[in-house]
JSON list of C-alpha atoms in Angstrom, two decimals:
[
{"chain": "M", "resi": 1, "resn": "MET", "atom": "CA", "xyz": [-6.20, -24.56, 16.77]},
{"chain": "M", "resi": 2, "resn": "ALA", "atom": "CA", "xyz": [-7.43, -20.92, 17.12]},
{"chain": "M", "resi": 3, "resn": "SER", "atom": "CA", "xyz": [-6.06, -18.48, 14.66]},
{"chain": "M", "resi": 4, "resn": "ILE", "atom": "CA", "xyz": [-4.23, -15.10, 15.88]},
{"chain": "M", "resi": 5, "resn": "LYS", "atom": "CA", "xyz": [-7.20, -13.26, 14.83]},
{"chain": "M", "resi": 6, "resn": "GLU", "atom": "CA", "xyz": [-9.53, -15.16, 16.47]},
{"chain": "M", "resi": 7, "resn": "LEU", "atom": "CA", "xyz": [-7.37, -15.08, 20.02]},
{"chain": "M", "resi": 8, "resn": "LYS", "atom": "CA", "xyz": [-7.23, -11.43, 19.68]},
{"chain": "M", "resi": 9, "resn": "GLU", "atom": "CA", "xyz": [-11.00, -11.54, 19.53]},
{"chain": "M", "resi": 10, "resn": "THR", "atom": "CA", "xyz": [-11.36, -13.66, 22.36]},
{"chain": "M", "resi": 11, "resn": "LEU", "atom": "CA", "xyz": [-8.87, -12.00, 24.58]},
{"chain": "M", "resi": 12, "resn": "ALA", "atom": "CA", "xyz": [-10.44, -8.56, 23.84]},
{"chain": "M", "resi": 13, "resn": "TYR", "atom": "CA", "xyz": [-13.99, -10.36, 25.14]},
{"chain": "M", "resi": 14, "resn": "SER", "atom": "CA", "xyz": [-12.40, -11.50, 28.25]},
{"chain": "M", "resi": 15, "resn": "CYS", "atom": "CA", "xyz": [-11.21, -7.68, 28.96]},
{"chain": "M", "resi": 16, "resn": "ASN", "atom": "CA", "xyz": [-14.58, -6.56, 28.59]},
{"chain": "M", "resi": 17, "resn": "ILE", "atom": "CA", "xyz": [-16.34, -9.30, 30.64]},
{"chain": "M", "resi": 18, "resn": "LEU", "atom": "CA", "xyz": [-13.77, -8.54, 33.54]},
{"chain": "M", "resi": 19, "resn": "ALA", "atom": "CA", "xyz": [-14.88, -4.84, 33.24]},
{"chain": "M", "resi": 20, "resn": "ASN", "atom": "CA", "xyz": [-18.42, -5.77, 33.33]},
{"chain": "M", "resi": 21, "resn": "GLU", "atom": "CA", "xyz": [-18.14, -8.18, 36.41]},
{"chain": "M", "resi": 22, "resn": "GLY", "atom": "CA", "xyz": [-15.95, -5.78, 38.88]},
{"chain": "M", "resi": 23, "resn": "HIS", "atom": "CA", "xyz": [-12.51, -6.41, 37.93]},
{"chain": "M", "resi": 24, "resn": "TRP", "atom": "CA", "xyz": [-12.06, -2.56, 36.66]},
{"chain": "M", "resi": 25, "resn": "ASP", "atom": "CA", "xyz": [-9.42, -0.73, 38.22]},
{"chain": "M", "resi": 26, "resn": "ASN", "atom": "CA", "xyz": [-8.91, 2.38, 35.99]},
{"chain": "M", "resi": 27, "resn": "ILE", "atom": "CA", "xyz": [-6.26, 1.10, 33.15]},
{"chain": "M", "resi": 28, "resn": "LEU", "atom": "CA", "xyz": [-4.78, -1.40, 35.61]},
{"chain": "M", "resi": 29, "resn": "GLY", "atom": "CA", "xyz": [-4.99, -5.25, 35.10]},
{"chain": "M", "resi": 30, "resn": "HIS", "atom": "CA", "xyz": [-4.21, -7.31, 32.41]},
{"chain": "M", "resi": 31, "resn": "VAL", "atom": "CA", "xyz": [-4.81, -10.58, 30.37]},
{"chain": "M", "resi": 32, "resn": "SER", "atom": "CA", "xyz": [-2.81, -12.59, 28.18]},
{"chain": "M", "resi": 33, "resn": "VAL", "atom": "CA", "xyz": [-2.84, -15.65, 26.29]},
{"chain": "M", "resi": 34, "resn": "ARG", "atom": "CA", "xyz": [-0.31, -18.03, 24.84]},
{"chain": "M", "resi": 35, "resn": "ILE", "atom": "CA", "xyz": [0.35, -18.26, 21.00]},
{"chain": "M", "resi": 36, "resn": "PRO", "atom": "CA", "xyz": [0.35, -21.90, 20.25]},
{"chain": "M", "resi": 37, "resn": "GLY", "atom": "CA", "xyz": [3.59, -23.32, 18.86]},
{"chain": "M", "resi": 38, "resn": "GLN", "atom": "CA", "xyz": [5.25, -20.22, 19.71]},
{"chain": "M", "resi": 39, "resn": "ASP", "atom": "CA", "xyz": [7.43, -18.60, 22.64]},
{"chain": "M", "resi": 40, "resn": "ARG", "atom": "CA", "xyz": [5.26, -15.39, 22.47]},
{"chain": "M", "resi": 41, "resn": "ILE", "atom": "CA", "xyz": [2.06, -14.23, 24.04]},
{"chain": "M", "resi": 42, "resn": "LEU", "atom": "CA", "xyz": [-0.89, -12.03, 23.27]},
{"chain": "M", "resi": 43, "resn": "MET", "atom": "CA", "xyz": [-1.69, -9.50, 26.00]},
{"chain": "M", "resi": 44, "resn": "LYS", "atom": "CA", "xyz": [-3.97, -6.52, 26.91]},
{"chain": "M", "resi": 45, "resn": "PRO", "atom": "CA", "xyz": [-1.79, -3.23, 26.51]},
{"chain": "M", "resi": 46, "resn": "HIS", "atom": "CA", "xyz": [-1.01, -0.39, 29.15]},
{"chain": "M", "resi": 47, "resn": "SER", "atom": "CA", "xyz": [-3.09, 2.71, 29.09]},
{"chain": "M", "resi": 48, "resn": "PHE", "atom": "CA", "xyz": [-6.37, 1.22, 28.27]},
{"chain": "M", "resi": 49, "resn": "GLY", "atom": "CA", "xyz": [-9.20, -0.01, 30.69]},
{"chain": "M", "resi": 50, "resn": "PHE", "atom": "CA", "xyz": [-10.75, -3.55, 30.31]},
{"chain": "M", "resi": 51, "resn": "GLU", "atom": "CA", "xyz": [-14.03, -2.04, 28.90]},
{"chain": "M", "resi": 52, "resn": "GLU", "atom": "CA", "xyz": [-11.98, -0.33, 25.89]},
{"chain": "M", "resi": 53, "resn": "ILE", "atom": "CA", "xyz": [-9.92, -3.20, 24.42]},
{"chain": "M", "resi": 54, "resn": "ARG", "atom": "CA", "xyz": [-10.78, -4.46, 20.92]},
{"chain": "M", "resi": 55, "resn": "PRO", "atom": "CA", "xyz": [-8.46, -6.90, 19.01]},
{"chain": "M", "resi": 56, "resn": "GLN", "atom": "CA", "xyz": [-6.49, -3.92, 17.46]},
{"chain": "M", "resi": 57, "resn": "HIS", "atom": "CA", "xyz": [-5.35, -2.96, 20.63]},
{"chain": "M", "resi": 58, "resn": "ILE", "atom": "CA", "xyz": [-3.56, -6.15, 21.68]},
{"chain": "M", "resi": 59, "resn": "ILE", "atom": "CA", "xyz": [0.07, -6.63, 21.38]},
{"chain": "M", "resi": 60, "resn": "VAL", "atom": "CA", "xyz": [2.49, -9.39, 21.12]},
{"chain": "M", "resi": 61, "resn": "VAL", "atom": "CA", "xyz": [5.25, -10.05, 23.78]},
{"chain": "M", "resi": 62, "resn": "ASP", "atom": "CA", "xyz": [8.01, -12.48, 24.18]},
{"chain": "M", "resi": 63, "resn": "LEU", "atom": "CA", "xyz": [8.61, -14.88, 26.99]},
{"chain": "M", "resi": 64, "resn": "ASN", "atom": "CA", "xyz": [11.46, -12.44, 28.10]},
{"chain": "M", "resi": 65, "resn": "GLY", "atom": "CA", "xyz": [8.98, -9.63, 28.55]},
{"chain": "M", "resi": 66, "resn": "LYS", "atom": "CA", "xyz": [9.66, -7.87, 25.48]},
{"chain": "M", "resi": 67, "resn": "LYS", "atom": "CA", "xyz": [7.30, -6.60, 23.12]},
{"chain": "M", "resi": 68, "resn": "VAL", "atom": "CA", "xyz": [7.79, -7.60, 19.76]},
{"chain": "M", "resi": 69, "resn": "GLU", "atom": "CA", "xyz": [4.51, -6.46, 17.82]},
{"chain": "M", "resi": 70, "resn": "GLY", "atom": "CA", "xyz": [1.98, -3.73, 18.41]},
{"chain": "M", "resi": 71, "resn": "LYS", "atom": "CA", "xyz": [1.33, -0.04, 18.51]},
{"chain": "M", "resi": 72, "resn": "TYR", "atom": "CA", "xyz": [0.88, 0.29, 22.23]},
{"chain": "M", "resi": 73, "resn": "GLU", "atom": "CA", "xyz": [2.82, 0.25, 25.37]},
{"chain": "M", "resi": 74, "resn": "ARG", "atom": "CA", "xyz": [3.19, -3.14, 27.38]},
{"chain": "M", "resi": 75, "resn": "HIS", "atom": "CA", "xyz": [2.25, -3.46, 31.10]},
{"chain": "M", "resi": 76, "resn": "SER", "atom": "CA", "xyz": [5.23, -3.42, 33.52]},
{"chain": "M", "resi": 77, "resn": "GLU", "atom": "CA", "xyz": [4.07, -6.20, 35.37]},
{"chain": "M", "resi": 78, "resn": "VAL", "atom": "CA", "xyz": [4.37, -8.78, 32.26]},
{"chain": "M", "resi": 79, "resn": "PHE", "atom": "CA", "xyz": [6.46, -10.96, 34.35]},
{"chain": "M", "resi": 80, "resn": "ILE", "atom": "CA", "xyz": [3.59, -12.29, 36.23]},
{"chain": "M", "resi": 81, "resn": "HIS", "atom": "CA", "xyz": [2.44, -13.78, 32.88]},
{"chain": "M", "resi": 82, "resn": "THR", "atom": "CA", "xyz": [5.99, -14.68, 31.25]},
{"chain": "M", "resi": 83, "resn": "GLU", "atom": "CA", "xyz": [7.17, -16.37, 34.31]},
{"chain": "M", "resi": 84, "resn": "ILE", "atom": "CA", "xyz": [3.90, -18.39, 35.05]},
{"chain": "M", "resi": 85, "resn": "TYR", "atom": "CA", "xyz": [3.96, -19.42, 31.04]},
{"chain": "M", "resi": 86, "resn": "LYS", "atom": "CA", "xyz": [7.63, -20.64, 31.69]},
{"chain": "M", "resi": 87, "resn": "ALA", "atom": "CA", "xyz": [6.81, -22.80, 34.76]},
{"chain": "M", "resi": 88, "resn": "ARG", "atom": "CA", "xyz": [3.35, -24.04, 33.76]},
{"chain": "M", "resi": 89, "resn": "ARG", "atom": "CA", "xyz": [3.18, -25.85, 30.34]},
{"chain": "M", "resi": 90, "resn": "ASP", "atom": "CA", "xyz": [-0.55, -26.28, 30.88]},
{"chain": "M", "resi": 91, "resn": "VAL", "atom": "CA", "xyz": [-1.42, -22.71, 31.34]},
{"chain": "M", "resi": 92, "resn": "ASN", "atom": "CA", "xyz": [-2.41, -20.83, 28.16]},
{"chain": "M", "resi": 93, "resn": "CYS", "atom": "CA", "xyz": [-4.29, -17.66, 29.52]},
{"chain": "M", "resi": 94, "resn": "VAL", "atom": "CA", "xyz": [-3.34, -15.61, 32.88]},
{"chain": "M", "resi": 95, "resn": "VAL", "atom": "CA", "xyz": [-5.58, -13.00, 34.35]},
{"chain": "M", "resi": 96, "resn": "HIS", "atom": "CA", "xyz": [-4.19, -10.56, 36.79]},
{"chain": "M", "resi": 97, "resn": "SER", "atom": "CA", "xyz": [-6.74, -8.04, 38.21]},
{"chain": "M", "resi": 98, "resn": "HIS", "atom": "CA", "xyz": [-7.57, -5.82, 41.42]},
{"chain": "M", "resi": 99, "resn": "PRO", "atom": "CA", "xyz": [-11.32, -6.75, 41.87]},
{"chain": "M", "resi": 100, "resn": "PRO", "atom": "CA", "xyz": [-12.38, -5.23, 45.42]},
{"chain": "M", "resi": 101, "resn": "TYR", "atom": "CA", "xyz": [-13.42, -8.31, 46.95]},
{"chain": "M", "resi": 102, "resn": "ALA", "atom": "CA", "xyz": [-10.71, -10.37, 46.29]},
{"chain": "M", "resi": 103, "resn": "THR", "atom": "CA", "xyz": [-8.14, -7.71, 47.04]},
{"chain": "M", "resi": 104, "resn": "ALA", "atom": "CA", "xyz": [-9.62, -7.11, 50.46]},
{"chain": "M", "resi": 105, "resn": "PHE", "atom": "CA", "xyz": [-9.90, -10.76, 51.23]},
{"chain": "M", "resi": 106, "resn": "GLY", "atom": "CA", "xyz": [-6.18, -11.20, 50.31]},
{"chain": "M", "resi": 107, "resn": "ALA", "atom": "CA", "xyz": [-5.36, -8.89, 52.99]},
{"chain": "M", "resi": 108, "resn": "LEU", "atom": "CA", "xyz": [-7.47, -11.00, 55.70]},
{"chain": "M", "resi": 109, "resn": "ARG", "atom": "CA", "xyz": [-5.18, -14.21, 56.11]},
{"chain": "M", "resi": 110, "resn": "GLN", "atom": "CA", "xyz": [-8.50, -16.14, 55.96]},
{"chain": "M", "resi": 111, "resn": "PRO", "atom": "CA", "xyz": [-9.43, -19.34, 54.10]},
{"chain": "M", "resi": 112, "resn": "LEU", "atom": "CA", "xyz": [-11.89, -18.91, 51.55]},
{"chain": "M", "resi": 113, "resn": "ARG", "atom": "CA", "xyz": [-14.88, -21.28, 51.85]},
{"chain": "M", "resi": 114, "resn": "PRO", "atom": "CA", "xyz": [-16.12, -23.51, 51.59]},
{"chain": "M", "resi": 115, "resn": "ILE", "atom": "CA", "xyz": [-12.70, -25.26, 50.05]},
{"chain": "M", "resi": 116, "resn": "ASN", "atom": "CA", "xyz": [-9.75, -23.47, 50.61]},
{"chain": "M", "resi": 117, "resn": "ALA", "atom": "CA", "xyz": [-7.47, -25.80, 48.96]},
{"chain": "M", "resi": 118, "resn": "GLY", "atom": "CA", "xyz": [-5.55, -24.85, 46.21]},
{"chain": "M", "resi": 119, "resn": "LEU", "atom": "CA", "xyz": [-5.82, -21.15, 46.92]},
{"chain": "M", "resi": 120, "resn": "PRO", "atom": "CA", "xyz": [-2.28, -19.70, 47.82]},
{"chain": "M", "resi": 121, "resn": "LEU", "atom": "CA", "xyz": [-1.53, -16.30, 49.06]},
{"chain": "M", "resi": 122, "resn": "PHE", "atom": "CA", "xyz": [1.37, -14.65, 47.53]},
{"chain": "M", "resi": 123, "resn": "ASP", "atom": "CA", "xyz": [2.56, -12.38, 50.52]},
{"chain": "M", "resi": 124, "resn": "ARG", "atom": "CA", "xyz": [6.42, -11.69, 49.36]},
{"chain": "M", "resi": 125, "resn": "THR", "atom": "CA", "xyz": [5.51, -8.26, 48.55]},
{"chain": "M", "resi": 126, "resn": "THR", "atom": "CA", "xyz": [2.68, -6.06, 47.71]},
{"chain": "M", "resi": 127, "resn": "ALA", "atom": "CA", "xyz": [4.36, -3.85, 45.45]},
{"chain": "M", "resi": 128, "resn": "LEU", "atom": "CA", "xyz": [4.47, -4.14, 41.36]},
{"chain": "M", "resi": 129, "resn": "ILE", "atom": "CA", "xyz": [5.79, -7.25, 40.16]},
{"chain": "M", "resi": 130, "resn": "ARG", "atom": "CA", "xyz": [8.33, -5.56, 37.82]},
{"chain": "M", "resi": 131, "resn": "THR", "atom": "CA", "xyz": [11.06, -8.10, 37.56]},
{"chain": "M", "resi": 132, "resn": "PRO", "atom": "CA", "xyz": [11.75, -11.81, 36.15]},
{"chain": "M", "resi": 133, "resn": "GLU", "atom": "CA", "xyz": [12.78, -12.75, 39.86]},
{"chain": "M", "resi": 134, "resn": "LEU", "atom": "CA", "xyz": [9.62, -11.51, 41.34]},
{"chain": "M", "resi": 135, "resn": "GLY", "atom": "CA", "xyz": [7.55, -13.06, 38.59]},
{"chain": "M", "resi": 136, "resn": "ARG", "atom": "CA", "xyz": [9.25, -16.52, 39.37]},
{"chain": "M", "resi": 137, "resn": "GLU", "atom": "CA", "xyz": [8.24, -15.93, 43.10]},
{"chain": "M", "resi": 138, "resn": "VAL", "atom": "CA", "xyz": [4.83, -15.46, 42.07]},
{"chain": "M", "resi": 139, "resn": "ALA", "atom": "CA", "xyz": [4.79, -18.57, 39.72]},
{"chain": "M", "resi": 140, "resn": "GLU", "atom": "CA", "xyz": [6.24, -20.51, 42.46]},
{"chain": "M", "resi": 141, "resn": "SER", "atom": "CA", "xyz": [3.65, -19.47, 44.85]},
{"chain": "M", "resi": 142, "resn": "LEU", "atom": "CA", "xyz": [1.02, -20.26, 42.51]},
{"chain": "M", "resi": 143, "resn": "GLY", "atom": "CA", "xyz": [2.22, -23.96, 42.09]},
{"chain": "M", "resi": 144, "resn": "LYS", "atom": "CA", "xyz": [0.05, -25.98, 40.04]},
{"chain": "M", "resi": 145, "resn": "CYS", "atom": "CA", "xyz": [-3.05, -24.04, 41.59]},
{"chain": "M", "resi": 146, "resn": "ARG", "atom": "CA", "xyz": [-5.89, -22.65, 39.41]},
{"chain": "M", "resi": 147, "resn": "GLY", "atom": "CA", "xyz": [-5.29, -19.15, 41.02]},
{"chain": "M", "resi": 148, "resn": "MET", "atom": "CA", "xyz": [-4.06, -17.40, 43.98]},
{"chain": "M", "resi": 149, "resn": "LEU", "atom": "CA", "xyz": [-4.79, -14.07, 45.89]},
{"chain": "M", "resi": 150, "resn": "MET", "atom": "CA", "xyz": [-2.11, -11.40, 46.14]},
{"chain": "M", "resi": 151, "resn": "LYS", "atom": "CA", "xyz": [-1.65, -9.71, 49.71]},
{"chain": "M", "resi": 152, "resn": "ASN", "atom": "CA", "xyz": [-3.60, -5.89, 48.60]},
{"chain": "M", "resi": 153, "resn": "HIS", "atom": "CA", "xyz": [-2.79, -6.71, 44.96]},
{"chain": "M", "resi": 154, "resn": "GLY", "atom": "CA", "xyz": [-5.72, -8.50, 43.61]},
{"chain": "M", "resi": 155, "resn": "SER", "atom": "CA", "xyz": [-5.67, -11.87, 42.32]},
{"chain": "M", "resi": 156, "resn": "THR", "atom": "CA", "xyz": [-4.04, -13.98, 39.42]},
{"chain": "M", "resi": 157, "resn": "VAL", "atom": "CA", "xyz": [-6.02, -16.71, 38.08]},
{"chain": "M", "resi": 158, "resn": "VAL", "atom": "CA", "xyz": [-4.68, -19.49, 35.12]},
{"chain": "M", "resi": 159, "resn": "GLY", "atom": "CA", "xyz": [-6.40, -21.43, 32.80]},
{"chain": "M", "resi": 160, "resn": "GLU", "atom": "CA", "xyz": [-6.18, -23.93, 29.68]},
{"chain": "M", "resi": 161, "resn": "SER", "atom": "CA", "xyz": [-7.98, -21.36, 27.85]},
{"chain": "M", "resi": 162, "resn": "ILE", "atom": "CA", "xyz": [-9.11, -17.60, 27.88]},
{"chain": "M", "resi": 163, "resn": "GLU", "atom": "CA", "xyz": [-12.62, -18.71, 28.45]},
{"chain": "M", "resi": 164, "resn": "VAL", "atom": "CA", "xyz": [-11.88, -20.83, 31.63]},
{"chain": "M", "resi": 165, "resn": "ALA", "atom": "CA", "xyz": [-9.31, -18.55, 33.08]},
{"chain": "M", "resi": 166, "resn": "THR", "atom": "CA", "xyz": [-11.90, -15.71, 32.83]},
{"chain": "M", "resi": 167, "resn": "LEU", "atom": "CA", "xyz": [-14.56, -17.66, 34.24]},
{"chain": "M", "resi": 168, "resn": "TYR", "atom": "CA", "xyz": [-12.54, -18.56, 37.29]},
{"chain": "M", "resi": 169, "resn": "ALA", "atom": "CA", "xyz": [-11.30, -15.03, 37.71]},
{"chain": "M", "resi": 170, "resn": "VAL", "atom": "CA", "xyz": [-15.12, -13.87, 38.02]},
{"chain": "M", "resi": 171, "resn": "PHE", "atom": "CA", "xyz": [-15.88, -16.96, 40.29]},
{"chain": "M", "resi": 172, "resn": "LEU", "atom": "CA", "xyz": [-13.10, -15.97, 42.53]},
{"chain": "M", "resi": 173, "resn": "GLU", "atom": "CA", "xyz": [-14.34, -12.43, 42.99]},
{"chain": "M", "resi": 174, "resn": "LYS", "atom": "CA", "xyz": [-17.76, -13.65, 43.34]},
{"chain": "M", "resi": 175, "resn": "ALA", "atom": "CA", "xyz": [-16.68, -16.12, 46.09]},
{"chain": "M", "resi": 176, "resn": "ALA", "atom": "CA", "xyz": [-14.66, -13.58, 47.81]},
{"chain": "M", "resi": 177, "resn": "ARG", "atom": "CA", "xyz": [-17.60, -11.03, 47.98]},
{"chain": "M", "resi": 178, "resn": "ILE", "atom": "CA", "xyz": [-20.14, -13.79, 49.39]},
{"chain": "M", "resi": 179, "resn": "GLN", "atom": "CA", "xyz": [-17.95, -14.67, 52.24]},
{"chain": "M", "resi": 180, "resn": "LEU", "atom": "CA", "xyz": [-17.26, -10.89, 53.08]},
{"chain": "M", "resi": 181, "resn": "LEU", "atom": "CA", "xyz": [-20.55, -10.01, 53.01]},
{"chain": "M", "resi": 182, "resn": "ALA", "atom": "CA", "xyz": [-21.82, -13.12, 55.25]},
{"chain": "M", "resi": 183, "resn": "THR", "atom": "CA", "xyz": [-18.80, -12.70, 57.82]},
{"chain": "M", "resi": 184, "resn": "ALA", "atom": "CA", "xyz": [-20.07, -9.17, 58.17]},
{"chain": "M", "resi": 185, "resn": "SER", "atom": "CA", "xyz": [-23.34, -10.25, 59.42]},
{"chain": "M", "resi": 186, "resn": "GLY", "atom": "CA", "xyz": [-22.48, -12.90, 61.80]},
{"chain": "M", "resi": 187, "resn": "GLU", "atom": "CA", "xyz": [-21.12, -16.47, 61.65]},
{"chain": "M", "resi": 188, "resn": "PRO", "atom": "CA", "xyz": [-22.31, -18.15, 58.63]},
{"chain": "M", "resi": 189, "resn": "SER", "atom": "CA", "xyz": [-23.30, -21.62, 58.29]},
{"chain": "M", "resi": 190, "resn": "TRP", "atom": "CA", "xyz": [-20.99, -23.32, 55.47]},
{"chain": "M", "resi": 191, "resn": "THR", "atom": "CA", "xyz": [-21.71, -25.92, 53.01]},
{"chain": "M", "resi": 192, "resn": "SER", "atom": "CA", "xyz": [-19.43, -28.71, 53.92]},
{"chain": "M", "resi": 193, "resn": "ASP", "atom": "CA", "xyz": [-16.35, -29.40, 52.01]},
{"chain": "M", "resi": 194, "resn": "GLU", "atom": "CA", "xyz": [-17.54, -32.95, 50.89]},
{"chain": "M", "resi": 195, "resn": "GLU", "atom": "CA", "xyz": [-20.87, -31.43, 49.67]},
{"chain": "M", "resi": 196, "resn": "ALA", "atom": "CA", "xyz": [-19.35, -28.39, 48.05]},
{"chain": "M", "resi": 197, "resn": "LYS", "atom": "CA", "xyz": [-17.00, -30.71, 45.73]},
{"chain": "M", "resi": 198, "resn": "VAL", "atom": "CA", "xyz": [-20.29, -32.55, 44.71]},
{"chain": "M", "resi": 199, "resn": "LYS", "atom": "CA", "xyz": [-21.95, -29.04, 43.97]},
{"chain": "M", "resi": 200, "resn": "TYR", "atom": "CA", "xyz": [-18.75, -28.17, 42.00]},
{"chain": "M", "resi": 201, "resn": "GLU", "atom": "CA", "xyz": [-18.96, -31.23, 39.65]},
{"chain": "M", "resi": 202, "resn": "GLN", "atom": "CA", "xyz": [-22.58, -30.36, 39.14]},
{"chain": "M", "resi": 203, "resn": "ILE", "atom": "CA", "xyz": [-22.45, -26.80, 38.33]},
{"chain": "M", "resi": 204, "resn": "TYR", "atom": "CA", "xyz": [-19.17, -26.28, 36.74]},
{"chain": "M", "resi": 205, "resn": "THR", "atom": "CA", "xyz": [-19.27, -28.77, 33.94]},
{"chain": "M", "resi": 206, "resn": "PRO", "atom": "CA", "xyz": [-17.66, -28.29, 30.30]},
{"chain": "M", "resi": 207, "resn": "HIS", "atom": "CA", "xyz": [-21.07, -27.62, 28.74]},
{"chain": "M", "resi": 208, "resn": "ARG", "atom": "CA", "xyz": [-21.88, -25.25, 31.27]},
{"chain": "M", "resi": 209, "resn": "LEU", "atom": "CA", "xyz": [-18.77, -23.27, 31.37]},
{"chain": "M", "resi": 210, "resn": "SER", "atom": "CA", "xyz": [-19.32, -22.88, 27.51]},
{"chain": "M", "resi": 211, "resn": "SER", "atom": "CA", "xyz": [-22.71, -21.52, 28.03]},
{"chain": "M", "resi": 212, "resn": "MET", "atom": "CA", "xyz": [-21.61, -19.30, 30.61]},
{"chain": "M", "resi": 213, "resn": "TRP", "atom": "CA", "xyz": [-19.01, -17.89, 28.60]},
{"chain": "M", "resi": 214, "resn": "ASP", "atom": "CA", "xyz": [-21.48, -17.29, 25.61]},
{"chain": "M", "resi": 215, "resn": "TYR", "atom": "CA", "xyz": [-23.50, -15.53, 28.20]},
{"chain": "M", "resi": 216, "resn": "PHE", "atom": "CA", "xyz": [-20.88, -13.17, 29.16]},
{"chain": "M", "resi": 217, "resn": "VAL", "atom": "CA", "xyz": [-19.92, -12.30, 25.55]},
{"chain": "M", "resi": 218, "resn": "ARG", "atom": "CA", "xyz": [-23.35, -11.79, 24.73]},
{"chain": "M", "resi": 219, "resn": "ARG", "atom": "CA", "xyz": [-23.30, -9.11, 27.60]},
{"chain": "M", "resi": 220, "resn": "ALA", "atom": "CA", "xyz": [-20.25, -7.77, 26.56]},
{"chain": "M", "resi": 221, "resn": "LYS", "atom": "CA", "xyz": [-21.37, -7.10, 23.23]},
{"chain": "M", "resi": 222, "resn": "LYS", "atom": "CA", "xyz": [-24.30, -5.33, 24.29]},
{"chain": "M", "resi": 223, "resn": "PHE", "atom": "CA", "xyz": [-21.76, -3.16, 26.32]},
{"chain": "M", "resi": 224, "resn": "ARG", "atom": "CA", "xyz": [-19.80, -2.44, 23.11]},
{"chain": "M", "resi": 225, "resn": "GLU", "atom": "CA", "xyz": [-23.02, -1.46, 21.46]},
{"chain": "M", "resi": 226, "resn": "SER", "atom": "CA", "xyz": [-23.66, 0.79, 24.15]},
{"chain": "M", "resi": 227, "resn": "MET", "atom": "CA", "xyz": [-20.47, 2.73, 23.99]}
]
C-alpha cells in the first residue's frame, strides 16, 4: 500500500502529465486520489495550474467536501470527486479536466468511435458542479463506466489508481482529437468494433500501461527541470 508521501508524489506527476498532454486550462482542472483506509482524499488545490503542482501543494479533503489539511484553497467542484468516491468503491482516482478536443466533442452529441459503449454524456447542466446534489448526478451519469464527457465542460475519468485514471484521461482526449480531425476532412473509414476490442486488448495491457506511465513521468521530470 502506497504511503501518503508516495501518493502525493504520484498525484503531482499526474497533474504535470495532464499539463503536458493538452489538459492545461489556466488554474482549472483537478485530480484526486482516495487515501487507503480513510474517508478522505488527496486533491490538487485551487489557484495553481497542473504544471505547477508539486507534492507540497496537495491538500486533504473529507468525503463531505471539507478541507481538513493543507495550506491552499479547495476547488469548488470538489463534489465531482467526493460523490463519485461515495458511489464507486472501486474508484481510487478521479480526473476532471477541460482538454480542448474532449470539450468540443462533448458539445456535438456524437458517438466516439470506434467503440462508444461506456462513454456517457453528462448534460444536466454546463455550470460548475458546486453542490453535493449535482455531484451525485455526475456520479449517477458516470455509472460503472471509466469516464464521461460533460457537455461544454470537459471530461471526468476514473480509475483504480492514479496511473490508470491519468492515462485514460490522456487516451480519451487523443481519441476525441483524432475523430474531430478525421471527420473534418470527410467520412472516415472506422475500425470495426470487433477489431477495436482486439486491438485494445493487445495494446493496453497492464505491462504496457505501466511502461506508458513511466514514459510520461520521465517527460514530466524533464519539464520540471526546465522550469
